[in-house]
Coordinates of N, CA and C in Angstrom, one line a residue:
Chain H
X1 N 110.0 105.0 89.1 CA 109.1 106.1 89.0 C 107.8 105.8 89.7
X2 N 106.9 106.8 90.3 CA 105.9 106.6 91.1 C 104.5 106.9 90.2
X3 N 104.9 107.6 88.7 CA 103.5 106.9 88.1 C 102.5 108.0 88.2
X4 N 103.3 109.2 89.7 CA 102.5 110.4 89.5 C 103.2 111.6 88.3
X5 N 102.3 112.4 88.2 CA 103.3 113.8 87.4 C 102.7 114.6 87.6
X6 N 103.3 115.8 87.9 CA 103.0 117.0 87.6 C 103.1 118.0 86.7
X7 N 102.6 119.1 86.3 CA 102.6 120.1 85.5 C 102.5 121.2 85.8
X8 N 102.8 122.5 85.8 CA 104.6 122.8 85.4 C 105.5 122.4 86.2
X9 N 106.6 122.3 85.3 CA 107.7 121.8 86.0 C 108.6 122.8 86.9
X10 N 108.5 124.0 86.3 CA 109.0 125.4 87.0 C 107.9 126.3 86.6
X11 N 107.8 127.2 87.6 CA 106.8 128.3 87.3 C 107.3 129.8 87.5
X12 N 107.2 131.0 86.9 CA 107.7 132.1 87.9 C 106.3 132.7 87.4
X13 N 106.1 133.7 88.6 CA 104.6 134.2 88.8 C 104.8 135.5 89.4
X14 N 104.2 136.7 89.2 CA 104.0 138.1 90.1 C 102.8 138.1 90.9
X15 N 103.7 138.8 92.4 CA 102.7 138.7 93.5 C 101.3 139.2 93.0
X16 N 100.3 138.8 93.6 CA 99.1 139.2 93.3 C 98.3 138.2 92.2
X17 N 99.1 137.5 91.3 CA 98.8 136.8 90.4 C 98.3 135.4 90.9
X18 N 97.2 134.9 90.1 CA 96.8 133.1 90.2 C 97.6 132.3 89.5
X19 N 97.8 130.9 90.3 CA 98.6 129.7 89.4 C 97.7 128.4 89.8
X20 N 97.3 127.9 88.6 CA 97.0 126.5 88.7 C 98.1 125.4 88.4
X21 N 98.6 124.4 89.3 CA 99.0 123.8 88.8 C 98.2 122.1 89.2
X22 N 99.2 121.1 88.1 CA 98.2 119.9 87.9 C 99.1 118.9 88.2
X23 N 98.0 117.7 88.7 CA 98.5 116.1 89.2 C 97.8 115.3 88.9
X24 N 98.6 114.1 87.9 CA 97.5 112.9 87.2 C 98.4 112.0 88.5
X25 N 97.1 111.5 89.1 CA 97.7 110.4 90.3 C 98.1 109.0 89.7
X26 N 98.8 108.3 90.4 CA 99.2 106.6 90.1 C 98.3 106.1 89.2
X27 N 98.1 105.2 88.9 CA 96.8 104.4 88.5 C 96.4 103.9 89.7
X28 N 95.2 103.6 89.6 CA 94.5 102.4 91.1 C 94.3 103.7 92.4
X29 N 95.1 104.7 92.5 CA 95.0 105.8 93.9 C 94.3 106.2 93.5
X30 N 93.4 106.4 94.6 CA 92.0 107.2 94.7 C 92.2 108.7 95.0
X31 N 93.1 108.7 95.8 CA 93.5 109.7 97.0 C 94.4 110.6 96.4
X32 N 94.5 111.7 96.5 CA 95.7 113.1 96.1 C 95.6 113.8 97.5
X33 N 96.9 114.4 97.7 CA 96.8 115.1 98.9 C 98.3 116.2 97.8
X34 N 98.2 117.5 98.5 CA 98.8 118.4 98.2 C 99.7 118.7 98.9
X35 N 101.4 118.8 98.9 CA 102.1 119.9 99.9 C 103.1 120.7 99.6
X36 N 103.2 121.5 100.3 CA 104.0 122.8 100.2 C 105.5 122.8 100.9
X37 N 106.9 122.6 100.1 CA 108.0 122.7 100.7 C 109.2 124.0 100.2
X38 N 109.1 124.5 101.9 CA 110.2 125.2 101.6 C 111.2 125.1 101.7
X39 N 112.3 125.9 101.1 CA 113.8 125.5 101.5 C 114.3 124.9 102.7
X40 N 114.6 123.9 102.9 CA 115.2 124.0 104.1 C 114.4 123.2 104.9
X41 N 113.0 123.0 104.2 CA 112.4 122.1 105.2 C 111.3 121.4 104.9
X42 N 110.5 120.6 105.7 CA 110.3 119.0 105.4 C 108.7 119.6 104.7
X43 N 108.2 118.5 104.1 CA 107.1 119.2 102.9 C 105.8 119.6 103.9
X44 N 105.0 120.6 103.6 CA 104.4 120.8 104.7 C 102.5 120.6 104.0
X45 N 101.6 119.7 104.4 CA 100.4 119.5 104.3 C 99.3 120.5 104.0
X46 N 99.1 120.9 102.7 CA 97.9 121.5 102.5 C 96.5 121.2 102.7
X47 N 96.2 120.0 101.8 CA 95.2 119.3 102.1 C 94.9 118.2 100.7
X48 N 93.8 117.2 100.8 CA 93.6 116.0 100.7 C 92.2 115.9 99.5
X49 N 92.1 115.7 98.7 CA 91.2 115.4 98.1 C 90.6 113.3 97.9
X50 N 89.6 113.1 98.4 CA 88.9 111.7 98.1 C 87.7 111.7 97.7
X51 N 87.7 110.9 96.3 CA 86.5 111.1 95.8 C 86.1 112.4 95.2
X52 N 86.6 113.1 95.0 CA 86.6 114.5 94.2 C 86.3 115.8 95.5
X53 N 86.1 115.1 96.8 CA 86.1 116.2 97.9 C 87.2 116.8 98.6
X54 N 87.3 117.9 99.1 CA 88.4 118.0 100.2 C 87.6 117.0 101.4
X55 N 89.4 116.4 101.4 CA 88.8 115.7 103.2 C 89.4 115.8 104.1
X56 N 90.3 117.0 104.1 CA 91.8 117.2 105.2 C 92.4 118.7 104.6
X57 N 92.6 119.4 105.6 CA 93.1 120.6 105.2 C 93.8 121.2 106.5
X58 N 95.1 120.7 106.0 CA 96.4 121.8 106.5 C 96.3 122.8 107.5
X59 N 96.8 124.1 107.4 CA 96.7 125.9 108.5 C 97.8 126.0 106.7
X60 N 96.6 126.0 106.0 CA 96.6 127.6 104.6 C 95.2 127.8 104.2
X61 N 95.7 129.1 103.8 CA 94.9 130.3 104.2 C 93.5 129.7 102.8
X62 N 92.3 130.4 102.6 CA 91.7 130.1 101.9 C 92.1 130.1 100.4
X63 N 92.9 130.9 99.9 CA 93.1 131.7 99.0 C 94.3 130.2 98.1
X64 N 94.5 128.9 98.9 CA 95.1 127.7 98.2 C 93.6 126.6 98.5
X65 N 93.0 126.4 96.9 CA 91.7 126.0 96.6 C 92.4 124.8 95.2
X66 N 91.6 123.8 96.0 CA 91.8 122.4 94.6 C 90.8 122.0 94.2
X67 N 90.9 120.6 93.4 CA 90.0 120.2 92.6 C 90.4 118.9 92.2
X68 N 89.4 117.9 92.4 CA 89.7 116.5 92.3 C 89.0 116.0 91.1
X69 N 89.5 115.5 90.3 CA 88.1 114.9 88.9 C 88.1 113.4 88.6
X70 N 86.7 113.2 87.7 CA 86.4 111.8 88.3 C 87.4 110.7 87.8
X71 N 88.4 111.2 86.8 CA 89.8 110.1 86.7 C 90.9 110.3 87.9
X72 N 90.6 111.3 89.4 CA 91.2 111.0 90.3 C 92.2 112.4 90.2
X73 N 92.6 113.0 88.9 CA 93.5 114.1 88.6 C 93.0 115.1 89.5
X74 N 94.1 115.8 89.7 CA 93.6 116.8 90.7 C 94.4 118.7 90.0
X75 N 94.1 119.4 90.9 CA 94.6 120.9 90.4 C 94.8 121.6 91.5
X76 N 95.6 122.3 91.6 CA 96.0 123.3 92.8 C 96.2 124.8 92.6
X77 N 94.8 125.2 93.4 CA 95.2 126.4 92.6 C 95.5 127.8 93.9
X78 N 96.4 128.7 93.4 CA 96.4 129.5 94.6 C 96.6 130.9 93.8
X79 N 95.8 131.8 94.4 CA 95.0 132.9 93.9 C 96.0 134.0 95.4
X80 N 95.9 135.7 94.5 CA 96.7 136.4 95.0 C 98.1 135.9 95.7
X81 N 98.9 135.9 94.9 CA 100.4 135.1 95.4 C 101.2 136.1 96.2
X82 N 101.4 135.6 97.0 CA 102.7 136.2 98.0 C 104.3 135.6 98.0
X83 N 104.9 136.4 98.3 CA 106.4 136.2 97.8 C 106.8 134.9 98.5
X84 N 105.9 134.8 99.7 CA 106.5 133.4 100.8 C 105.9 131.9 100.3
X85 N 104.9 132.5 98.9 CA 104.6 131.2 98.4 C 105.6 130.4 97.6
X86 N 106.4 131.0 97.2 CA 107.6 130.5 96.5 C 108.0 129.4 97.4
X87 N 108.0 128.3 96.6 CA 107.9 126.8 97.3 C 108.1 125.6 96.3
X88 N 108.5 124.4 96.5 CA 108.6 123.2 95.9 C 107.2 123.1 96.1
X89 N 106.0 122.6 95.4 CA 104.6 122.3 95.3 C 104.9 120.6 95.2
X90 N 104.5 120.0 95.6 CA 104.3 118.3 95.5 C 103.0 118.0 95.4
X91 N 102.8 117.1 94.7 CA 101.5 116.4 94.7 C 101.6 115.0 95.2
X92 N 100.8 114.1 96.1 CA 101.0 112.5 96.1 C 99.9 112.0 96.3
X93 N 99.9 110.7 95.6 CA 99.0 109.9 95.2 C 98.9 108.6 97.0
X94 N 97.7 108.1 97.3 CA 97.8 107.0 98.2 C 96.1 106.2 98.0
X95 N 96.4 104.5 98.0 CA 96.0 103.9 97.8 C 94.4 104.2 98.9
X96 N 94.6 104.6 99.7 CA 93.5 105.0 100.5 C 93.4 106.2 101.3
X97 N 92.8 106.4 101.8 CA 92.8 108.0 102.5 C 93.2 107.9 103.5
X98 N 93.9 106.9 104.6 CA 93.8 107.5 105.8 C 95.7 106.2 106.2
X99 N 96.5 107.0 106.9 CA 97.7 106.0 107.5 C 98.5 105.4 106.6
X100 N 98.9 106.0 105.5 CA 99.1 105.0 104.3 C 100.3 105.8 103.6
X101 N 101.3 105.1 102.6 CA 102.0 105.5 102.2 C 101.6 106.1 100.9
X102 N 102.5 107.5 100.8 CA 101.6 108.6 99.8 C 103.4 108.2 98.7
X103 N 102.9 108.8 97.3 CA 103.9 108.3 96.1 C 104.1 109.8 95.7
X104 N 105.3 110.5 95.6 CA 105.1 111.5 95.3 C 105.6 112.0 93.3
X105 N 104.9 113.3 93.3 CA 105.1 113.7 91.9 C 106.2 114.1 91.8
X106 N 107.3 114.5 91.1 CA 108.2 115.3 90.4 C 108.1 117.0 91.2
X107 N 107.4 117.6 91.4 CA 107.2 118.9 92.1 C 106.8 119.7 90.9
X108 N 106.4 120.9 91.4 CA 106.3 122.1 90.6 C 107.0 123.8 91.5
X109 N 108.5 124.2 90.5 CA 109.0 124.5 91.7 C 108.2 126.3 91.4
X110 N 107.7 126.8 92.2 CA 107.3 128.0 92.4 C 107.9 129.0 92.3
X111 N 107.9 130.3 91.8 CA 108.9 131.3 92.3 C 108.0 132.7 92.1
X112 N 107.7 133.1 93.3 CA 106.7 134.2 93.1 C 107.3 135.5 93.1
X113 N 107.5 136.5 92.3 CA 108.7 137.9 92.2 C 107.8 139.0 92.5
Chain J
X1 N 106.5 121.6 121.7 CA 107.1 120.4 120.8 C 106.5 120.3 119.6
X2 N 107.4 120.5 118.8 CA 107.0 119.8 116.9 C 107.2 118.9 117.4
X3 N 105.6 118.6 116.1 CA 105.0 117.2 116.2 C 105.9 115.9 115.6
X4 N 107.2 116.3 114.3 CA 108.2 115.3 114.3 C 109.3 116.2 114.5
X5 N 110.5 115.4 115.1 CA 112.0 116.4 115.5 C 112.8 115.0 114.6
X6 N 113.5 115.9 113.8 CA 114.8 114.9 114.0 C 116.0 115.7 113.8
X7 N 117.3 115.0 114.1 CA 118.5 115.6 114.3 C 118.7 116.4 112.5
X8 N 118.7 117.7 112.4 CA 119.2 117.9 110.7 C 120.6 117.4 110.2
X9 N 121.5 117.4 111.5 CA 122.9 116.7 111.0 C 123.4 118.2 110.3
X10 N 124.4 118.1 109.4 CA 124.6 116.9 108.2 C 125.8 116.3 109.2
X11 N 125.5 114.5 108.8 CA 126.4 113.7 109.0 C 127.0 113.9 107.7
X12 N 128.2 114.0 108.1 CA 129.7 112.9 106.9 C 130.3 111.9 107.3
X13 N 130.2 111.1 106.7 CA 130.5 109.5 107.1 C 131.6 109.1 105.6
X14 N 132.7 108.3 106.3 CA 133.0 107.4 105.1 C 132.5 106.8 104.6
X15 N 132.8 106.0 103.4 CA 131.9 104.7 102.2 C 132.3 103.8 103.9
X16 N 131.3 102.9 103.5 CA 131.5 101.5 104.5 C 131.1 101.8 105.9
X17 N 130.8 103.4 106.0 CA 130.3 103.2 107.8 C 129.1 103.1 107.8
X18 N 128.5 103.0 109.3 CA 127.3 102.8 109.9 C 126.7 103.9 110.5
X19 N 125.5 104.6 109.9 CA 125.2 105.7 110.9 C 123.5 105.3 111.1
X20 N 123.0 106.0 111.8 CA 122.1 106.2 112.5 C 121.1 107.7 112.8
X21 N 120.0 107.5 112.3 CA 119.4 108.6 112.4 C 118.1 108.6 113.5
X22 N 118.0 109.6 114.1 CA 116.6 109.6 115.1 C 115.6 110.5 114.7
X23 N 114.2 110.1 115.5 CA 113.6 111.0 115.2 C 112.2 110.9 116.0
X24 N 111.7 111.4 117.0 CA 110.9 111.5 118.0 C 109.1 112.4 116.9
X25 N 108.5 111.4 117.7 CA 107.1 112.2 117.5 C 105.8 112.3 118.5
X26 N 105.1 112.9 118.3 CA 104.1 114.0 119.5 C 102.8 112.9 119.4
X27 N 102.4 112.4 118.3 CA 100.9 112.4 118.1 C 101.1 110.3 118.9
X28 N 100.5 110.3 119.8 CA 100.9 108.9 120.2 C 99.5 107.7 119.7
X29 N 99.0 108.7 118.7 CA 97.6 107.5 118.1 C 98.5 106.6 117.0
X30 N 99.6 107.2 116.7 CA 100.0 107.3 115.2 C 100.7 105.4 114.8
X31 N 99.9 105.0 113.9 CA 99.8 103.3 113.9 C 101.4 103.3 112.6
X32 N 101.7 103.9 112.2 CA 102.4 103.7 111.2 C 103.5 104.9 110.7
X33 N 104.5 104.2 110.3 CA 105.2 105.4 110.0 C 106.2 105.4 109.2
X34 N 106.9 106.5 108.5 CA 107.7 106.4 107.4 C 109.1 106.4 107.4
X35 N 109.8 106.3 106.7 CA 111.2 106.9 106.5 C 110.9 107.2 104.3
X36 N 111.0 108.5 104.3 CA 111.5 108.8 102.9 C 113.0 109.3 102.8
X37 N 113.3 109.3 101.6 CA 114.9 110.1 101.0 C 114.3 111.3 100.0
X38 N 115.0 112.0 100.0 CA 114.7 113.3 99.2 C 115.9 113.8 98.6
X39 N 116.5 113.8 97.2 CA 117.8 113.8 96.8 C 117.7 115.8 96.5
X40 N 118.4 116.6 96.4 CA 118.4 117.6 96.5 C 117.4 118.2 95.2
X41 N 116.6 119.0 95.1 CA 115.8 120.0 94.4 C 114.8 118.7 93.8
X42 N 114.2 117.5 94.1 CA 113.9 116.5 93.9 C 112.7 115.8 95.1
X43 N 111.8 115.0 94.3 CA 110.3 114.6 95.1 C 111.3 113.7 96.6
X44 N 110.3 114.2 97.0 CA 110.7 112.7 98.6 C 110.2 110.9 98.0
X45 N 110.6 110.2 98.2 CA 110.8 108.8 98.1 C 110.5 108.0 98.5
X46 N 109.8 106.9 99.3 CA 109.6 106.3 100.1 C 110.8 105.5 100.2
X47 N 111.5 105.4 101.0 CA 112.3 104.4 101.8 C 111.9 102.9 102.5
X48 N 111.5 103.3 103.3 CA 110.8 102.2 104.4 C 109.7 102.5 105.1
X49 N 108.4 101.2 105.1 CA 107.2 101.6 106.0 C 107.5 100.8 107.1
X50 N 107.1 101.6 108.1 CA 107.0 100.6 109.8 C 105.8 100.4 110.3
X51 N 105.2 99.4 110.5 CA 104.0 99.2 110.9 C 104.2 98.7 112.7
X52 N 105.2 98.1 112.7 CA 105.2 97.1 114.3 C 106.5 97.7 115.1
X53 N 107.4 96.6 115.2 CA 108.2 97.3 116.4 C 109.3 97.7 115.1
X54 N 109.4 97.3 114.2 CA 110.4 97.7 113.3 C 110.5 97.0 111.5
X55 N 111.8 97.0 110.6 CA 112.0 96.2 109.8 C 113.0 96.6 108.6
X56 N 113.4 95.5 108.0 CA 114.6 96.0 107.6 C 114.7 95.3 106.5
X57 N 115.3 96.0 105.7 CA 115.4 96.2 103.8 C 117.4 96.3 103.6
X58 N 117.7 95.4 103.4 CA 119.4 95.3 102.6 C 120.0 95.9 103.8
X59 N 120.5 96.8 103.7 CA 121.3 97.4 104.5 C 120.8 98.8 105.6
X60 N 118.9 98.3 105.2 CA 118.5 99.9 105.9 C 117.9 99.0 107.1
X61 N 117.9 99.4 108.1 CA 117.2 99.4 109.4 C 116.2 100.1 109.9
X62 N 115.0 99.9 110.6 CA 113.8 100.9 111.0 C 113.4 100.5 112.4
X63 N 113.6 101.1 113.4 CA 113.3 100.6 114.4 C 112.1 101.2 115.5
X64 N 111.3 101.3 116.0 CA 110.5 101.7 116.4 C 110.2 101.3 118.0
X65 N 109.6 102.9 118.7 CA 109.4 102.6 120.0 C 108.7 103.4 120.5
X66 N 107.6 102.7 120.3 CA 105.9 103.1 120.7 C 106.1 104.2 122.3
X67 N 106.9 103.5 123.0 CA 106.7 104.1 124.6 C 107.3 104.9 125.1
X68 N 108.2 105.1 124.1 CA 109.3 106.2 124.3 C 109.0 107.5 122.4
X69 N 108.1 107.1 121.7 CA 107.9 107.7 120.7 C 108.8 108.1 119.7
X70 N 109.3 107.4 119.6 CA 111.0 107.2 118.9 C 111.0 106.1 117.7
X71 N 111.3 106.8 116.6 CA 111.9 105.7 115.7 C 113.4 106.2 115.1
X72 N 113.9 105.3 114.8 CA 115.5 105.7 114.2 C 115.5 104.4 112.9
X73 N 116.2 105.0 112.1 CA 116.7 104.8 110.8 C 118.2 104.4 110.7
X74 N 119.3 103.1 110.2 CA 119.8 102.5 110.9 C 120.2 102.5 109.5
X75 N 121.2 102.6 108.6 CA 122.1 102.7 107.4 C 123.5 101.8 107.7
X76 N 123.9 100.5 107.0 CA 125.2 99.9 107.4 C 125.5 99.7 105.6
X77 N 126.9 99.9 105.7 CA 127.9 99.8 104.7 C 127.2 101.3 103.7
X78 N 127.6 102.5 104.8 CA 127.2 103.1 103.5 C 128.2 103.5 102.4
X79 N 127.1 103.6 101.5 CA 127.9 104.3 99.9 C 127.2 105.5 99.9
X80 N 128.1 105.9 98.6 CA 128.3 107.4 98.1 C 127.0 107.6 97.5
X81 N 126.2 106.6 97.3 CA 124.9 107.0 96.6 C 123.6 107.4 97.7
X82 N 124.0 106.9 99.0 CA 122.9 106.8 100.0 C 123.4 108.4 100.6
X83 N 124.3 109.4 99.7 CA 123.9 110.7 100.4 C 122.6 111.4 99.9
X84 N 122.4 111.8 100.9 CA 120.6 112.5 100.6 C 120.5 112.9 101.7
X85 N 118.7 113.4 101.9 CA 118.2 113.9 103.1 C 117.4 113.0 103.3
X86 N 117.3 112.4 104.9 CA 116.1 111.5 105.1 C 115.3 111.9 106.1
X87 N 114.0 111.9 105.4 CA 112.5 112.4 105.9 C 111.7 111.5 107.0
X88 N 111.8 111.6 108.5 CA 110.9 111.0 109.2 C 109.6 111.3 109.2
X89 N 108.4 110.4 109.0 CA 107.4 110.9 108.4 C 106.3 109.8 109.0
X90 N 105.4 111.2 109.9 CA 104.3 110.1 110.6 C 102.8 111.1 110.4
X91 N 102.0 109.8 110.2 CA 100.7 109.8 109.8 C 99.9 111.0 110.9
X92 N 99.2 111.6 110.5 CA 98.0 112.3 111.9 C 96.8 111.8 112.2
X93 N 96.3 111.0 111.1 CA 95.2 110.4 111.4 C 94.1 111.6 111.2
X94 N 93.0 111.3 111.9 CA 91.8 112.1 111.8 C 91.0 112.1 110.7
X95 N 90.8 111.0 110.2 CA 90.4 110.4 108.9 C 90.9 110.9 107.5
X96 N 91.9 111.4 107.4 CA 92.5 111.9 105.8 C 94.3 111.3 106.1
X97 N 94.4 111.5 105.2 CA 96.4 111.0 105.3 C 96.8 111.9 104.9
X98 N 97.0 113.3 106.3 CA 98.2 114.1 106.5 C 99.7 113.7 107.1
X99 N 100.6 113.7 105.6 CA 101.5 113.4 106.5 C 102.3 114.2 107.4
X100 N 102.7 114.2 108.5 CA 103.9 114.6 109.1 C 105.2 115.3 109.0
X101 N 105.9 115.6 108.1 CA 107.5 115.5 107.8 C 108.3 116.2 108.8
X102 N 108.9 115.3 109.4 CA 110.4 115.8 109.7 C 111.1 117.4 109.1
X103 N 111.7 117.6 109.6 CA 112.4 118.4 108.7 C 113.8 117.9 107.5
X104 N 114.4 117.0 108.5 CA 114.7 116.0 107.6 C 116.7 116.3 107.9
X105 N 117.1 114.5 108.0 CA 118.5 114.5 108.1 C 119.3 114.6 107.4
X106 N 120.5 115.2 106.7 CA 121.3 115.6 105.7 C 122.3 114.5 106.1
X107 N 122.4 113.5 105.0 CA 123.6 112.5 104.7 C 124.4 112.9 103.9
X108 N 125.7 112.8 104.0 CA 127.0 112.8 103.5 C 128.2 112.1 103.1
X109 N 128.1 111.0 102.3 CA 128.9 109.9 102.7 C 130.4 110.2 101.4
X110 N 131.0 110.1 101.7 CA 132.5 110.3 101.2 C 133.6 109.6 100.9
X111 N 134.3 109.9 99.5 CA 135.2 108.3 99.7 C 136.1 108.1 100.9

C-alpha cells in the first residue's frame, strides 16, 4: 500500500451540484497533485499543490478548485458538475515537486446523473 | 502528436511468454520516466523508474532511447497475475510534477 487515501470511495452527484473530495498524502510527501481518469484512458493532470499552493495546473476549467493544509492533506473540489465529469478522481503523493515518482490513492469514483 | 503514444493492444500471451510493450514521447527535456500497472477499476502503481539508458527488476525490463524518444517495457516468463494495463508515464517538467500518461497497454496472459 502507498500510505495515500482517499475519501469517498464512490460518489453519485446531480449535474449542477458541488463535490469535495479528500487526500491524506504518504507521510514525509510534501507534494499532492490531483487527476482525472476516464474510461478508457490514461489519468489526466489537474493540477499540483506544494506547500499549501497551487503550483501546476492542467487545461480544467476554473470551476475544479483545491486545497492543500499544513499536514500536507489536500481537497478537491469541483463546483457546477457536468455529466463528463463522471471520472475515476486519483490523488498522488511525491517526495518533491518536480520529475519524481508520484504514489497513488485508491480513487474516488465519480458518477455525475 | 500526443505527447505519450503507446500501442493499447490488448496483447494475449500464454503463461511463460515474452512480450514487449512501446511507447514514444514528444517532450524531449524529459529526464525521467515511468512504467506504472493499473489493475482494472483500481489506482495506477508504480512498476519501474528509468532514469538512464534503462533497468531491470526480476523479470521486467525498461529500456530507454533518448534519440529516438522511445522507451519499451520488456515482460519475460509471463504469468497470469502480470495481466493488467501498463501505463507509460513521462514527467513535463516546468517546475511542478505533471505527469504524462499513456493511455495505456492492455495485458492478457492465459493459461
Amino acid at each position: 500500500e502507498t500510505g495515500v487515501t482517499q475519501s469517498p470511495t464512490h460518489l453519485i452527484k446531480t449535474r449542477g451540484q458541488q463535490v469535495t473530495l479528500r487526500c491524506s498524502s504518504q507521510s514525509g510527501h510534501n507534494t499532492v497533485s490531483w487527476y482525472q481518469q476516464a474510461l478508457g484512458q490514461g489519468p489526466q493532470f489537474i493540477f499540483q499543490y506544494y506547500r499549501e499552493e497551487e503550483n501546476g495546473r492542467g487545461n480544467f476549467p476554473p470551476r475544479f478548485s483545491g486545497l492543500q493544509f499544513p499536514n500536507y492533506s489536500s481537497e478537491l473540489n469541483v463546483n457546477a458538475l457536468e455529466l463528463d465529469d463522471s471520472a475515476l478522481y486519483l490523488c498522488a503523493s511525491s517526495i518533491r515537486r518536480t520529475e519524481t515518482e508520484a504514489f497513488f490513492g485508491q480513487g474516488t469514483r465519480l458518477t455525475v446523473v | 502528436r500526443k505527447e505519450v503514444e503507446q500501442d493499447p493492444g490488448p496483447f494475449n500471451v500464454p503463461e511463460g511468454a515474452t512480450v514487449a510493450f512501446n511507447c514514444t514521447y514528444s517532450n524531449s527535456a524529459s529526464q525521467s520516466f515511468f512504467w506504472y500497472r493499473q489493475d482494472c477499476r483500481k489506482e495506477p502503481k508504480l512498476l519501474m523508474s528509468v532514469y538512464s539508458s534503462g533497468n531491470e527488476d526480476g523479470r521486467f525490463t525498461a529500456q530507454l532511447n533518448r534519440a529516438s524518444q522511445y522507451i519499451s517495457l520488456l515482460i519475460r516468463d509471463s504469468k497470469l497475475s502480470d495481466s493488467a494495463t501498463y501505463l507509460c508515464v513521462v514527467p513535463w517538467g516546468g517546475g511542478y510534477n505533471k505527469l504524462i500518461f499513456g493511455a495505456g497497454t492492455r495485458l492478457a496472459v492465459h493459461p
